[in-house]
């Protein structure tokens, strides 16, 4: 009985209720582990994903459609990037993925899947993505890598990609 209670509390503490992905708490805890002095960062790759025009989707098509959009992106991430990385919902319409190897091909699969599904939707489904691998010439900590990924994601959003 105790194990089931512990498991339920763990799920509540580290799982996003809407998507079933890891939540912000789990993400922050993973980052703490990666920021420890003995963590091996050479192979770490981070992906940041933000849903484009989320406010427009909510305002025009309703919050149920907005929730459906978040769930759709989460499912697409799980089917592609999630096969090689941990996937987190870190904000309303923002996701992060942490992999211990290069997952560029999985990211391409994700982009293709979103594009395909977006063509079938009545609302504008697209995402902006920023990703990079840890680079000892540019990054001292995992936070440096995240800043670079965030910048790439925001640049993609500005360009409308």
Short mmCIF file of C-alpha atoms in Angstrom, two decimals:
data_model
loop_
_atom_site.label_atom_id
_atom_site.label_comp_id
_atom_site.label_asym_id
_atom_site.label_seq_id
_atom_site.Cartn_x
_atom_site.Cartn_y
_atom_site.Cartn_z
CA UNK A 1 0.00 0.00 0.00
CA UNK A 2 2.81 2.40 0.88
CA UNK A 3 4.50 1.96 -2.51
CA UNK A 4 1.32 2.84 -4.39
CA UNK A 5 0.91 6.00 -2.34
CA UNK A 6 4.54 6.95 -2.91
CA UNK A 7 4.18 6.27 -6.63
CA UNK A 8 1.04 8.42 -6.79
CA UNK A 9 2.75 11.29 -4.97
CA UNK A 10 5.76 11.02 -7.29
CA UNK A 11 3.47 11.12 -10.33
CA UNK A 12 1.65 14.17 -8.97
CA UNK A 13 4.90 15.96 -8.18
CA UNK A 14 6.69 15.28 -11.48
CA UNK A 15 4.02 14.75 -14.14
CA UNK A 16 2.04 17.34 -16.09
CA UNK A 17 -1.64 16.50 -15.61
CA UNK A 18 -2.75 17.57 -19.10
CA UNK A 19 -0.11 15.87 -21.23
CA UNK A 20 1.34 13.11 -19.06
CA UNK A 21 4.83 14.48 -19.75
CA UNK A 22 7.35 15.32 -17.08
CA UNK A 23 6.57 18.75 -15.59
CA UNK A 24 8.62 21.81 -14.69
CA UNK A 25 9.57 20.31 -11.29
CA UNK A 26 11.09 17.27 -12.98
CA UNK A 27 12.87 19.53 -15.50
CA UNK A 28 14.40 21.72 -12.79
CA UNK A 29 15.54 18.64 -10.87
CA UNK A 30 17.19 17.20 -13.99
CA UNK A 31 18.97 20.52 -14.59
CA UNK A 32 20.25 20.50 -11.00
CA UNK A 33 21.75 17.05 -11.59
CA UNK A 34 23.35 18.24 -14.83
CA UNK A 35 24.79 21.32 -13.11
CA UNK A 36 26.68 19.23 -10.56
CA UNK A 37 30.45 19.35 -10.88
CA UNK A 38 30.82 15.69 -11.83
CA UNK A 39 28.05 15.64 -14.48
CA UNK A 40 29.19 14.65 -17.95
CA UNK A 41 27.75 17.23 -20.36
CA UNK A 42 29.66 16.53 -23.59
CA UNK A 43 26.84 14.52 -25.17
CA UNK A 44 23.89 16.51 -23.80
CA UNK A 45 21.47 17.99 -26.31
CA UNK A 46 18.63 20.33 -25.38
CA UNK A 47 15.55 21.12 -27.45
CA UNK A 48 13.16 23.97 -26.63
CA UNK A 49 9.76 24.02 -28.38
CA UNK A 50 7.15 26.77 -28.24
CA UNK A 51 3.73 26.62 -29.90
CA UNK A 52 3.20 29.54 -32.27
CA UNK A 53 0.10 31.75 -32.06
CA UNK A 54 -1.26 30.02 -28.96
CA UNK A 55 -3.17 33.12 -27.84
CA UNK A 56 -4.81 33.37 -31.27
CA UNK A 57 -5.81 29.69 -31.10
CA UNK A 58 -7.33 30.14 -27.63
CA UNK A 59 -9.09 33.41 -28.50
CA UNK A 60 -10.41 32.31 -31.89
CA UNK A 61 -11.14 28.61 -31.45
CA UNK A 62 -11.54 28.34 -27.67
CA UNK A 63 -9.51 26.95 -24.80
CA UNK A 64 -10.53 23.35 -25.52
CA UNK A 65 -8.87 23.69 -28.91
CA UNK A 66 -5.90 25.31 -27.18
CA UNK A 67 -5.67 22.33 -24.82
CA UNK A 68 -5.98 19.97 -27.79
CA UNK A 69 -3.11 21.83 -29.46
CA UNK A 70 -0.89 21.39 -26.41
CA UNK A 71 -1.76 17.69 -26.23
CA UNK A 72 -1.10 17.25 -29.96
CA UNK A 73 2.35 18.81 -29.74
CA UNK A 74 3.12 16.71 -26.65
CA UNK A 75 2.09 13.51 -28.49
CA UNK A 76 4.20 14.46 -31.52
CA UNK A 77 7.22 15.11 -29.28
CA UNK A 78 6.76 11.75 -27.55
CA UNK A 79 6.48 9.84 -30.84
CA UNK A 80 9.64 11.38 -32.30
CA UNK A 81 12.07 13.11 -29.95
CA UNK A 82 10.73 11.24 -26.92
CA UNK A 83 12.07 7.95 -28.21
CA UNK A 84 15.59 9.23 -27.45
CA UNK A 85 15.05 12.03 -24.91
CA UNK A 86 13.13 13.02 -21.80
CA UNK A 87 10.28 15.38 -22.70
CA UNK A 88 9.01 18.06 -20.31
CA UNK A 89 6.17 20.57 -20.41
CA UNK A 90 7.88 23.55 -18.80
CA UNK A 91 5.24 26.22 -19.35
CA UNK A 92 1.80 26.74 -20.81
CA UNK A 93 2.80 26.14 -24.43
CA UNK A 94 6.50 25.49 -23.99
CA UNK A 95 8.33 22.19 -23.93
CA UNK A 96 11.90 21.09 -23.35
CA UNK A 97 13.67 17.88 -24.24
CA UNK A 98 16.93 16.63 -22.78
CA UNK A 99 18.90 13.92 -24.57
CA UNK A 100 22.22 12.29 -23.85
CA UNK A 101 23.14 12.10 -27.54
CA UNK A 102 22.56 13.89 -30.82
CA UNK A 103 18.87 13.65 -31.75
CA UNK A 104 18.87 15.93 -34.80
CA UNK A 105 17.15 13.27 -36.94
CA UNK A 106 14.39 12.92 -34.34
CA UNK A 107 13.90 16.69 -34.36
CA UNK A 108 13.49 16.56 -38.15
CA UNK A 109 10.86 13.84 -37.73
CA UNK A 110 9.06 16.03 -35.19
CA UNK A 111 9.07 19.04 -37.55
CA UNK A 112 7.70 16.89 -40.39
CA UNK A 113 4.99 15.41 -38.18
CA UNK A 114 3.88 18.85 -36.92
CA UNK A 115 3.82 20.18 -40.50
CA UNK A 116 1.73 17.19 -41.63
CA UNK A 117 -0.75 17.45 -38.74
CA UNK A 118 -0.86 21.24 -39.10
CA UNK A 119 -2.11 20.88 -42.67
CA UNK A 120 -5.09 18.85 -41.40
CA UNK A 121 -6.12 21.31 -38.67
CA UNK A 122 -8.59 24.15 -39.07
CA UNK A 123 -6.37 26.31 -36.90
CA UNK A 124 -2.75 27.39 -37.48
CA UNK A 125 -0.60 24.69 -35.86
CA UNK A 126 3.11 25.37 -35.94
CA UNK A 127 5.99 25.51 -33.50
CA UNK A 128 9.26 27.34 -33.06
CA UNK A 129 12.25 25.21 -32.10
CA UNK A 130 15.68 25.95 -30.69
CA UNK A 131 18.15 23.15 -30.14
CA UNK A 132 21.83 22.59 -29.67
CA UNK A 133 24.39 20.18 -28.32
CA UNK A 134 26.66 21.09 -25.41
CA UNK A 135 29.75 22.83 -26.77
CA UNK A 136 32.76 23.18 -24.46
CA UNK A 137 33.87 26.25 -26.46
CA UNK A 138 30.57 28.06 -25.83
CA UNK A 139 29.11 26.45 -22.70
CA UNK A 140 30.44 26.25 -19.18
CA UNK A 141 27.22 25.00 -17.59
CA UNK A 142 23.95 23.49 -18.74
CA UNK A 143 22.38 26.93 -18.21
CA UNK A 144 24.63 28.33 -20.98
CA UNK A 145 23.33 25.65 -23.33
CA UNK A 146 19.71 26.42 -22.41
CA UNK A 147 20.26 30.13 -23.06
CA UNK A 148 21.60 29.32 -26.52
CA UNK A 149 18.62 27.06 -27.26
CA UNK A 150 16.15 29.67 -25.98
CA UNK A 151 17.76 32.31 -28.20
CA UNK A 152 17.50 30.02 -31.24
CA UNK A 153 13.85 29.32 -30.45
CA UNK A 154 13.02 33.03 -30.10
CA UNK A 155 14.93 33.82 -33.31
CA UNK A 156 12.90 31.12 -35.10
CA UNK A 157 9.70 32.62 -33.68
CA UNK A 158 10.66 36.08 -34.98
CA UNK A 159 11.39 34.66 -38.42
CA UNK A 160 8.08 32.81 -38.42
CA UNK A 161 9.68 29.40 -38.93
#
